[in-house]
Each structure stands twice: as structure tokens, then as C-alpha cells.
């Protein structure tokens, strides 16, 4: 196995070395800045917005082994494993490549947690696109040791994209080529994305966006997969994201197979020691009636030579869902690409009929004019709702609609989520699940977007208001015991306890104000002598300063309130403590202070 691996690696290195020499020759033959100047001078138009990320180019069709991955002894496992023997070598991921995938997952989890991007998905795409950067042939910074270039995108079986980068990334001055570990076409790297600023990213923090760097490429791929507010835990959205990378059902099934395989467990191996895949999808032929621009794959599944290959269907179905490793991918004793038929005849395959054309979503229309409102901690009175429509204004059923809200809003959908995806019903309506306000007041926006479509988004204004203060129409003492103390000495601990009620029921959370007042029944004002409180938050010399009005007192869950400790000065006599609520409930309590030494 080791000798075979070395031969594969040498073949790959030789081919990439030729590409490197071509790139070097093109660069050296021009004056400094000539490449960029040529690109600026030509200014080719960017590709259509729906051009696949990799241009619909070739990809590796190898499938994962049947047995679940189990790391060899002494390796660092990254998933759940079963069994005691060492698992397949395909489960080993080169250290730097693995680190790049995990770093991209962490970065996107921080910026877009609602996407739920798993690094194993990046690993699945990286396996299919470049064999994990050709077995991890990268330097310490994650840049490939040799350029990884796809075939020329000249329209012969792939998308047709005239040169957009002046050969800067791919060394080709006539057409673009897919570049790097994640196979971005230059026009997509620098001009793609929703705002045409490019999907390119700086994943290793070196200030550059290089598609040949696995950290940069992995982060850029993650941003693309999460675009449009996708939630990749939703199978439908996951499928759409992968198909946007390469619009082929075969490609989708192959990536999902590796994704499922890696989710069962992987282990880290040294850079340059990864297993290189061998089989690639061949270009479409001139007689193929499928879309040559996108390079869409044959749903029947075809191997490198174009022969029908049913082993390319994970799980043996067309669901697009990842099959469990070891189930339905290969059939022992049956040659790949053949099916037994009675009498030993040659199997025949009927062409798959094309599905009927479905209405294309072109617009989202808001349903309901009222903005959303709620009080702190409660559900909103209504849910955001939109109607999906085609160009004729007719409803579009079965369209995924993404509802998102800013994390800073504090409000959440069920499951503490900031984004949810809802499929439109037969009338074209998509209604978000119940939205619950958090503990913050203020306004924010809920946005509805059509997943995988360029229809304008619909915004809903939402406002969270403070809860109205609980009401109390009566205050009463819980004891009729006379309250007495001696001048200079405090009253007994918790001497005053009151109960608040509203319409005869206990009133919890009612704000109460306590004030030591004069005995003028018509104009009671704060007293400047006699009993007093202390400020519980005061420190130092201020701790003993008399406080004769306390605010911020609140009844507990049972409608009860025990007042803080009450102190006295040198004055004796009868004093009044007045307790009030915002709703006008009033209770006056007598405090008797005997002279000192009596």
C-alpha cells in the first residue's frame, strides 16, 4: 500500500509541477503588474449568478469504504467509533487540512450560528474536489505545495468562462480553471457572492485571500454553503447548498456519502499521507443532451468511462440523503456497473423521464400589515408570514423560506434558534413558528428570504415592550403587634412585614415605596428625624447616613414584603411610616420610640 501511495503522489506531483511551470512562465514573461493590468484591460463579464462554484468541472467519484471509520491505535480520533481493529485509511485526514475545516466551522459558528455548518461537510467536499488537497500536500501555512487546477472551462463538457483573472490564480489567459483545494473558479473567488465582491476569504489571518490556501478556501466554502440564511441541519437546504457547488445529482450523492462517512469518525494523519482518490467524472460529450454549462451529472450514475454504475447511489436510492457506511453502496460478488438479468443478457437502462417544469419562485409577498409586538418573556401576538409567487403572481408550493432575526434581539424561535426554514404549503404560504421575546426591550427586524432564489427579502418590524408593573390596590400588615423601640436602638429584625393584594388576590412583584413621614395628615412629607433606614449599597463613611425614603422594594411571589432593618436616632415619640404603590394603595404604620434609659 505504501508503494502504491508513493506512486500516486508522484503522479499528482508531476502533473501539478507542470501546471506550476506554466504559471511561472506566464508570470515571468510579463512586466510587474502586467497580469493585473491585462485583467483590468479585458474586464470580462462575471459568470451568471447560478454558475456552480467549481464551474461544473470534474470531481472524484470514489466512494467511502463499507466499514465505519475507526482510528488506528495512538491516533487522535475525532468521532464516535466502534470495534477494536484499526479502521480504513480513508478515515485519516491530513493534520493541516483537518485543522482548516475545524477552524472554518468555528468561525462560521461565531458569525452565523443558525447555519449549523459541520466541518465534516467541508471534508466531504474537499475529498470530492481535490482529494483533501491531494492527500494534504500543503505547507505549514496551509498553502498547496503545487497548484491544484481543474480542466479549462471552455464549454466542452463544463461551463464556458472566459479568463477573468488574467491568469493570476490559474495561469490561463484564455479561460478560467477551478483552483485550489476547494476548486473555486477565479471569477467566483473574486467576483461571485451575493454582492459581487467575491467569495474569497482570509481563513488563516495572513491578510491575503488565496484559493490555493486550504484555510482560506475552507472558510470561503463555508460562507458559500451558509449563504442565503441556510440551515444545513435541514436536509433540503443541505442538498441545495451542495448542488450549488456542482449542479449534479451524482455529485450530491457522492459528497453526502463522504459526509456521512466522516461523521462516523475520523483520525488525524501527517500532512502528505492522505489516501488519494483515483476516479474522476469524465467531461460531458457533444451528444449528451444534458446541460453542458452546469455539467449536471446523470441521475443513473456513471463511472469514469461513462458506463452505468449503480454503486454510485449511496443507500441505493435517489433521496439524496446520506447512507450509513456499509449499507447499499456496493454489492459483494457483483461487478461494479452491471446488473444481473435473466438469461445472462445485457442489462438495458431506460432514460429517466424529465420531471414536469415547476413554477419558479420570483417574489415573496408579505401577509398582514401589522408589525409584531410582544412583552418581555412572552410570545409575539402573531408570526411572520409570506406568500411565495411566480412571475405571474401565482402561488408556489414546496419552496423553502428562511426566517432570520438578529442574535442581539434576544428573541428566539423554538429550540432557541435565530433562524428557521419553512416550506410553503399548497397555497404558497410560509408561516414562521411561534416567536418568543427575550428579556430585552426594543425594536428589531425579522427577515424572510427565499432559499436558493434571488427574490427580494421581506422584512417584518418587531418590538418588545416592558411588562406592565403588577398592580396592588391594598396593602396590609401581616401582624397587629405594636412596633416599639428605644431611642438609639433599632427595631426588631424584620419588624415590619406587609402583604399586597389586587382585587382580593395576592399581588407578586409589586413595587413599593417606604417613607418616614411627618404626622401632618393633610400634607405628609419626609421626616428629618426619628426612625430611619440605611442605604444597603453605601460604603465607608456613608454607611450610617440616615435614609428615610426607600424605593425599589418589591413584593415576593407570595405578595409579601419584609422591610429592611429600621434604626432610631435620639428622638423619642410616635412616628409614621408610609407605604405606597404606583396604583394608589397606601398603608400607614405607627412606630413608637421610647426615651433612652426609660
XYZ file of C-alpha atoms in Angstrom:
598
model
C 0.000 0.000 0.000
C 2.817 2.400 0.845
C 4.495 1.890 -2.522
C 1.216 2.400 -4.343
C 0.588 5.592 -2.392
C 4.023 6.949 -3.309
C 3.416 6.262 -6.999
C 0.072 8.068 -6.842
C 1.614 11.021 -5.085
C 4.443 11.215 -7.617
C 1.960 11.224 -10.486
C -0.012 14.010 -8.829
C 3.137 15.994 -8.070
C 4.334 15.646 -11.652
C 1.111 16.955 -13.121
C 0.935 19.853 -10.689
C 4.595 20.642 -11.305
C 3.790 21.151 -14.998
C 0.958 23.499 -14.027
C 3.327 25.360 -11.731
C 5.894 25.786 -14.520
C 3.213 27.110 -16.851
C 2.081 29.594 -14.210
C 5.659 30.652 -13.513
C 6.392 31.100 -17.215
C 3.308 33.211 -17.732
C 4.198 35.370 -14.754
C 7.886 35.737 -15.626
C 7.174 36.683 -19.241
C 5.358 39.844 -18.224
C 6.422 43.053 -16.569
C 5.459 43.600 -12.917
C 1.756 44.243 -12.663
C 1.156 43.174 -16.251
C -1.060 40.305 -15.240
C -3.341 42.531 -13.190
C -3.247 45.191 -15.905
C -4.275 42.643 -18.528
C -7.155 41.513 -16.376
C -8.279 45.084 -15.823
C -7.928 45.872 -19.530
C -10.055 42.921 -20.636
C -12.685 43.329 -17.913
C -14.641 40.207 -18.883
C -18.185 39.953 -17.588
C -18.635 37.870 -14.430
C -20.312 34.467 -14.820
C -24.043 34.106 -14.258
C -25.060 34.151 -10.600
C -26.100 30.492 -10.729
C -22.807 29.215 -12.146
C -21.556 26.356 -9.936
C -18.750 27.231 -7.542
C -16.380 24.803 -9.308
C -17.711 25.575 -12.787
C -19.312 22.145 -13.096
C -15.857 20.698 -13.607
C -14.619 17.158 -12.970
C -14.610 15.681 -9.490
C -13.524 12.457 -7.796
C -16.216 9.779 -7.826
C -14.570 7.334 -5.394
C -16.952 6.300 -2.605
C -16.066 5.606 1.044
C -15.394 2.037 2.182
C -18.091 -0.173 3.627
C -16.823 -0.342 7.203
C -17.183 2.559 9.622
C -14.016 4.527 10.382
C -12.031 3.531 13.478
C -8.724 5.288 14.183
C -5.522 3.255 14.442
C -4.019 2.910 17.905
C -2.185 6.009 19.044
C -4.029 8.365 16.685
C -6.283 11.217 17.721
C -9.904 10.279 16.988
C -12.466 12.894 16.107
C -15.719 10.999 16.257
C -17.588 8.002 17.629
C -16.096 4.664 16.804
C -16.938 1.023 17.181
C -14.909 -2.135 17.007
C -11.373 -2.812 18.092
C -9.457 -3.061 14.820
C -7.966 -0.109 13.004
C -10.417 1.356 10.547
C -9.989 2.203 6.854
C -7.175 4.527 5.880
C -9.732 6.728 4.087
C -10.846 7.940 7.533
C -7.480 9.633 8.056
C -7.444 13.397 7.369
C -4.182 15.350 6.929
C -3.491 17.440 10.030
C -3.438 20.889 8.404
C -6.445 20.167 6.202
C -8.411 18.889 9.209
C -7.417 21.976 11.216
C -8.608 24.221 8.365
C -12.031 22.570 8.266
C -12.478 22.836 12.017
C -11.311 26.449 12.077
C -13.803 27.345 9.347
C -16.604 25.647 11.297
C -15.666 27.596 14.433
C -15.503 30.936 12.587
C -18.894 30.461 10.952
C -20.453 29.194 14.167
C -19.485 32.558 15.660
C -20.733 34.698 12.767
C -23.707 32.617 11.604
C -24.690 30.089 14.296
C -28.035 29.442 12.623
C -26.264 27.818 9.664
C -25.057 24.876 11.776
C -22.153 24.147 9.431
C -20.426 20.825 10.301
C -16.747 20.589 9.388
C -17.390 17.062 8.092
C -19.368 18.614 5.220
C -16.311 20.651 4.226
C -14.294 17.446 4.449
C -16.757 15.671 2.147
C -16.500 18.424 -0.456
C -12.729 18.631 -0.052
C -12.458 14.877 -0.662
C -14.525 15.003 -3.825
C -12.991 18.206 -5.211
C -9.285 17.647 -4.546
C -8.732 14.501 -2.505
C -8.142 16.638 0.633
C -5.638 18.939 -1.114
C -4.010 15.900 -2.753
C -3.511 13.991 0.420
C -2.517 17.052 2.434
C 0.293 18.292 0.192
C 0.378 21.719 1.873
C 2.948 23.802 3.722
C 2.789 24.882 7.361
C 0.536 27.853 6.466
C -1.895 25.628 4.547
C -0.900 26.638 1.006
C -0.677 23.800 -1.528
C 2.854 22.810 -2.472
C 1.806 22.850 -6.144
C -1.222 24.492 -7.770
C -4.333 22.312 -7.965
C -6.039 23.186 -11.247
C -9.161 21.849 -12.898
C -9.662 21.494 -16.649
C -10.085 24.535 -18.857
C -13.641 25.893 -18.627
C -14.067 26.252 -22.369
C -17.619 24.947 -22.638
C -16.513 21.468 -23.721
C -18.421 19.493 -21.119
C -18.204 22.207 -18.472
C -19.251 25.805 -18.012
C -17.765 28.221 -20.520
C -15.990 31.033 -18.680
C -13.550 33.298 -20.488
C -10.499 34.355 -18.487
C -11.423 36.760 -15.671
C -8.209 36.931 -13.642
C -5.505 37.441 -16.267
C -4.031 34.110 -15.203
C -3.426 35.365 -11.667
C -4.805 32.264 -9.993
C -4.952 29.592 -12.696
C -2.170 30.574 -15.126
C -4.655 30.516 -18.023
C -5.032 33.659 -20.160
C -7.938 32.371 -22.271
C -10.332 30.636 -19.882
C -10.822 30.179 -16.168
C -9.980 26.924 -14.362
C -11.081 25.733 -10.939
C -8.296 26.422 -8.441
C -7.147 25.076 -5.090
C -8.265 22.502 -2.512
C -11.932 23.511 -2.780
C -11.796 24.187 -6.540
C -13.084 27.749 -6.760
C -13.146 29.279 -10.227
C -11.322 32.648 -10.213
C -14.415 34.580 -11.273
C -16.340 33.139 -8.322
C -13.487 33.698 -5.882
C -13.112 37.391 -6.760
C -16.448 38.385 -8.337
C -19.027 35.907 -7.059
C -21.209 36.155 -3.989
C -24.476 37.999 -3.496
C -22.861 41.426 -3.797
C -20.256 40.513 -6.427
C -17.377 41.173 -4.042
C -16.325 37.527 -4.294
C -16.493 34.503 -2.041
C -12.767 34.720 -1.330
C -11.874 34.703 2.389
C -8.840 35.015 4.649
C -9.020 31.949 6.862
C -5.511 31.976 8.316
C -5.298 35.685 9.148
C -2.340 36.498 6.900
C -4.139 39.369 5.194
C -4.490 37.524 1.865
C -7.331 35.673 0.174
C -5.710 32.774 -1.649
C -7.803 29.958 -3.190
C -4.666 27.769 -3.046
C -4.630 28.045 0.759
C -6.750 25.406 2.490
C -7.649 27.719 5.406
C -8.845 30.448 3.023
C -10.616 28.005 0.712
C -12.380 26.140 3.553
C -13.707 29.362 5.082
C -14.861 30.622 1.671
C -16.630 27.304 1.009
C -18.306 27.535 4.407
C -19.568 31.050 3.678
C -20.983 29.882 0.371
C -22.717 26.833 1.852
C -24.343 29.055 4.504
C -25.376 31.797 2.056
C -28.961 32.991 1.943
C -29.583 32.177 5.597
C -29.381 28.418 5.068
C -29.737 25.987 7.966
C -27.623 22.974 6.988
C -29.300 20.778 9.587
C -32.273 20.859 7.199
C -31.761 18.112 4.569
C -33.430 20.119 1.802
C -31.221 23.147 2.415
C -28.145 20.955 2.709
C -28.905 19.434 -0.694
C -29.408 22.868 -2.271
C -26.104 24.091 -0.865
C -24.158 21.130 -2.266
C -25.880 21.313 -5.651
C -24.889 24.978 -5.838
C -21.274 23.826 -5.615
C -21.704 21.463 -8.575
C -25.161 21.035 -10.084
C -25.114 17.261 -10.389
C -27.151 14.596 -8.615
C -24.138 12.258 -8.779
C -22.015 14.940 -7.153
C -24.624 15.428 -4.433
C -24.785 11.725 -3.620
C -21.008 11.362 -3.600
C -20.482 14.314 -1.239
C -23.253 13.115 1.065
C -21.637 9.666 1.201
C -18.317 11.097 2.385
C -20.105 13.478 4.741
C -21.899 10.542 6.409
C -18.658 8.539 6.478
C -16.682 11.308 8.203
C -19.476 11.904 10.705
C -18.959 8.332 11.913
C -15.414 9.247 12.901
C -12.039 10.320 11.553
C -8.478 10.452 12.765
C -5.616 12.833 12.155
C -2.666 11.787 9.990
C 0.509 13.662 8.934
C 0.307 16.072 6.014
C 1.074 14.399 2.701
C -0.032 10.959 3.904
C -3.662 11.084 2.822
C -5.195 8.466 0.502
C -5.573 9.901 -2.991
C -8.766 9.094 -4.915
C -8.349 7.680 -8.428
C -11.581 8.019 -10.366
C -12.860 11.241 -11.874
C -16.086 12.075 -13.654
C -15.389 12.473 -17.339
C -16.424 15.604 -19.285
C -19.832 15.548 -20.959
C -19.774 14.516 -24.617
C -21.098 16.553 -27.512
C -24.009 14.128 -27.937
C -25.133 14.402 -24.321
C -28.452 16.183 -24.068
C -27.817 17.377 -20.521
C -26.859 20.894 -19.544
C -23.218 21.276 -20.586
C -22.962 24.670 -18.917
C -23.513 23.286 -15.448
C -22.059 19.855 -16.092
C -25.024 18.260 -14.337
C -24.470 14.586 -13.635
C -26.520 11.680 -14.899
C -29.063 10.618 -12.257
C -28.473 6.999 -13.209
C -24.915 7.341 -12.023
C -21.968 6.921 -14.371
C -18.414 5.947 -13.680
C -15.319 7.443 -15.272
C -15.819 5.530 -18.537
C -19.459 6.551 -18.855
C -20.860 3.090 -18.083
C -23.876 2.830 -15.782
C -22.645 2.374 -12.213
C -25.257 1.668 -9.555
C -22.625 1.664 -6.852
C -22.639 5.448 -7.176
C -26.008 5.610 -5.397
C -25.433 5.782 -1.637
C -28.073 3.678 0.020
C -29.422 2.565 -3.340
C -31.969 5.374 -3.521
C -32.486 8.722 -5.150
C -33.354 10.532 -1.958
C -30.129 12.493 -1.788
C -29.805 11.533 1.879
C -26.507 10.137 3.140
C -26.495 6.383 3.509
C -24.926 4.718 6.501
C -21.420 3.487 5.654
C -21.582 -0.156 4.754
C -25.212 -0.102 3.603
C -26.310 -0.234 -0.001
C -23.186 1.182 -1.642
C -21.632 -1.954 -3.108
C -22.821 -5.485 -3.729
C -20.324 -8.288 -2.953
C -19.833 -10.617 -5.896
C -21.444 -8.216 -8.368
C -19.158 -6.358 -10.794
C -19.444 -2.606 -10.448
C -21.623 -1.095 -13.149
C -23.582 -4.245 -14.035
C -26.913 -5.712 -13.065
C -27.765 -9.412 -13.434
C -30.577 -10.123 -15.870
C -32.429 -13.387 -16.581
C -30.586 -15.497 -19.108
C -27.368 -13.578 -18.663
C -28.368 -10.923 -21.174
C -27.006 -7.437 -21.259
C -28.947 -5.116 -18.947
C -30.813 -2.286 -20.521
C -31.431 1.109 -18.955
C -34.382 3.290 -19.785
C -33.757 7.012 -19.805
C -35.056 8.781 -16.740
C -38.050 10.930 -17.729
C -37.627 14.600 -17.064
C -39.822 15.910 -14.244
C -42.522 18.410 -15.144
C -41.472 22.020 -15.011
C -42.324 23.554 -11.668
C -43.273 27.204 -11.200
C -40.214 29.280 -10.355
C -40.371 31.486 -7.294
C -39.683 35.094 -8.222
C -41.173 37.055 -5.318
C -42.155 36.884 -1.669
C -45.189 38.889 -0.595
C -45.825 39.858 2.993
C -49.078 38.613 4.501
C -50.543 41.005 7.075
C -49.738 44.676 7.575
C -49.327 44.821 11.334
C -45.894 44.779 12.905
C -45.070 42.168 15.517
C -45.327 43.037 19.222
C -44.711 41.232 22.483
C -43.847 41.940 26.077
C -40.625 40.770 27.668
C -40.514 36.977 28.007
C -43.792 36.330 26.176
C -44.733 35.048 22.720
C -45.436 37.527 19.942
C -49.079 38.071 19.164
C -48.586 36.919 15.547
C -45.985 35.093 13.447
C -44.280 36.395 10.297
C -45.992 35.048 7.189
C -45.167 35.367 3.478
C -46.601 34.107 0.218
C -44.275 32.714 -2.480
C -45.254 33.735 -6.017
C -44.069 33.086 -9.542
C -43.709 35.682 -12.291
C -47.447 35.512 -12.982
C -48.313 36.142 -9.337
C -49.456 32.567 -8.775
C -48.585 30.727 -5.538
C -45.519 28.487 -5.466
C -45.821 25.425 -3.243
C -42.914 23.497 -1.741
C -40.485 26.443 -1.735
C -38.124 26.789 1.267
C -38.337 30.168 3.001
C -35.820 31.206 5.635
C -36.848 33.424 8.575
C -33.909 35.017 10.405
C -33.550 37.502 13.241
C -30.521 39.244 14.711
C -28.870 37.456 17.628
C -28.782 40.765 19.517
C -32.578 40.933 19.541
C -32.838 38.386 22.338
C -35.968 36.908 20.736
C -35.820 33.281 19.600
C -37.713 30.699 17.583
C -38.409 27.304 19.213
C -35.219 25.487 20.155
C -33.509 28.808 20.975
C -32.851 29.343 17.264
C -32.255 32.613 15.457
C -33.247 31.170 12.074
C -35.748 28.624 10.806
C -36.682 27.314 7.377
C -40.312 26.725 6.447
C -41.605 25.136 3.233
C -44.550 26.846 1.568
C -47.845 24.972 1.605
C -50.100 24.301 -1.385
C -51.341 27.893 -1.256
C -47.791 29.269 -1.317
C -47.840 30.367 2.320
C -44.924 30.032 4.716
C -45.574 30.882 8.361
C -42.738 31.087 10.878
C -43.168 29.146 14.130
C -44.053 30.973 17.324
C -41.518 33.664 18.193
C -40.777 34.363 21.855
C -39.363 37.624 23.173
C -36.308 37.628 25.405
C -35.597 39.833 28.397
C -34.649 42.897 26.347
C -36.912 45.676 25.191
C -36.529 47.415 21.853
C -37.155 47.005 18.122
C -35.576 44.645 15.587
C -36.289 43.147 12.159
C -37.328 39.621 11.163
C -36.271 38.880 7.586
C -37.809 36.319 5.229
C -35.712 35.134 2.272
C -36.295 32.575 -0.477
C -33.638 29.880 -0.123
C -31.653 29.456 -3.331
C -33.552 32.214 -5.144
C -32.773 35.862 -5.806
C -36.232 37.138 -4.859
C -36.114 40.298 -2.719
C -36.281 39.689 1.015
C -39.309 40.685 3.108
C -38.776 42.465 6.435
C -41.084 42.485 9.444
C -40.757 45.091 12.167
C -40.845 43.643 15.679
C -40.996 45.400 19.041
C -40.525 44.040 22.541
C -42.103 46.128 25.291
C -41.585 46.041 29.034
C -44.154 44.186 31.058
C -46.638 46.455 32.811
C -45.888 46.701 36.502
C -48.008 44.359 38.636
C -50.881 46.135 40.368
C -51.915 46.248 44.024
C -54.991 48.013 45.335
C -54.427 47.174 49.005
C -51.519 46.936 51.461
C -51.826 45.443 54.947
C -49.567 44.333 57.785
C -49.310 40.605 58.389
C -49.240 41.211 62.191
C -51.082 43.596 64.507
C -48.283 43.601 67.074
C -47.318 47.085 68.298
C -43.961 48.284 66.892
C -41.732 49.739 69.617
C -38.051 50.531 70.152
C -35.816 52.626 72.447
C -34.121 55.804 71.190
C -30.689 54.954 69.814
C -31.622 51.279 69.381
C -33.041 49.587 66.255
C -36.428 47.959 65.961
C -36.552 44.186 65.944
C -35.245 42.433 62.797
C -37.963 42.173 60.122
C -40.320 44.101 62.401
C -42.497 45.280 59.513
C -43.944 42.765 57.036
C -46.738 43.690 54.628
C -48.991 41.898 52.164
C -50.111 43.289 48.789
C -53.307 42.222 47.062
C -55.136 43.148 43.891
C -58.866 42.545 43.761
C -58.529 40.220 46.700
C -55.673 38.129 45.237
C -52.038 38.180 46.306
C -50.022 40.541 44.114
C -46.457 39.421 43.366
C -43.745 41.715 42.050
C -45.446 44.944 43.113
C -43.049 47.901 43.541
C -43.447 49.562 46.950
C -42.029 52.832 48.302
C -41.408 53.253 52.073
C -41.114 56.780 53.521
C -40.748 58.066 57.088
C -43.204 60.981 57.122
C -44.393 63.729 59.452
C -47.681 63.352 61.267
C -49.437 66.082 59.263
C -52.444 64.158 57.854
C -53.080 66.683 55.095
C -49.501 67.221 53.905
C -47.272 64.339 54.954
C -43.678 64.967 53.934
C -40.438 63.135 54.596
C -39.426 63.456 58.231
C -35.944 64.674 59.072
C -35.781 62.995 62.467
C -36.776 59.802 64.204
C -36.631 56.264 62.696
C -34.652 55.720 59.505
C -33.189 53.100 57.168
C -29.618 52.629 55.978
C -28.517 52.532 52.365
C -27.626 48.863 51.702
C -25.285 49.881 48.882
C -23.400 52.603 50.794
C -19.770 52.040 51.796
C -17.225 53.710 54.066
C -18.339 56.793 55.983
C -21.697 56.825 54.187
C -22.848 53.507 55.611
C -24.512 55.090 58.659
C -26.155 58.029 56.905
C -29.912 58.050 57.603
C -32.178 57.170 54.651
C -35.834 57.982 55.209
C -37.191 57.017 51.757
C -36.590 53.607 50.195
C -37.563 52.767 46.599
C -37.071 49.565 44.639
C -38.809 47.394 47.208
C -40.867 44.595 45.619
C -43.294 42.004 46.927
C -42.217 38.386 46.520
C -44.018 35.574 44.713
C -46.488 35.352 47.602
C -47.249 39.074 47.624
C -45.196 39.601 50.819
C -42.548 42.201 51.645
C -40.315 42.377 54.724
C -38.869 45.838 55.196
C -35.155 46.276 55.905
C -33.982 46.930 59.456
C -35.263 50.192 60.973
C -32.910 52.294 63.156
C -33.637 55.186 65.537
C -31.819 58.377 66.480
C -32.020 60.231 69.832
C -35.587 61.427 69.287
C -38.484 59.730 71.021
C -42.227 59.766 70.330
C -44.634 58.306 67.801
C -43.560 58.375 64.160
C -45.223 57.360 60.908
C -44.026 55.009 58.166
C -45.963 55.428 54.922
C -46.008 52.600 52.313
C -47.371 53.323 48.812
C -47.730 51.693 45.372
C -47.977 53.266 41.919
C -51.658 52.328 41.796
C -52.505 54.414 44.872
C -52.572 51.748 47.581
C -51.441 53.305 50.892
C -50.600 51.861 54.310
C -49.521 53.971 57.315
C -47.687 52.194 60.143
C -47.062 53.697 63.624
C -43.571 53.406 65.085
C -43.209 54.188 68.804
C -39.811 55.207 70.194
C -39.303 55.351 73.977
C -36.770 57.772 75.540
C -33.337 56.310 76.191
C -32.925 54.932 79.762
C -36.682 54.651 80.348
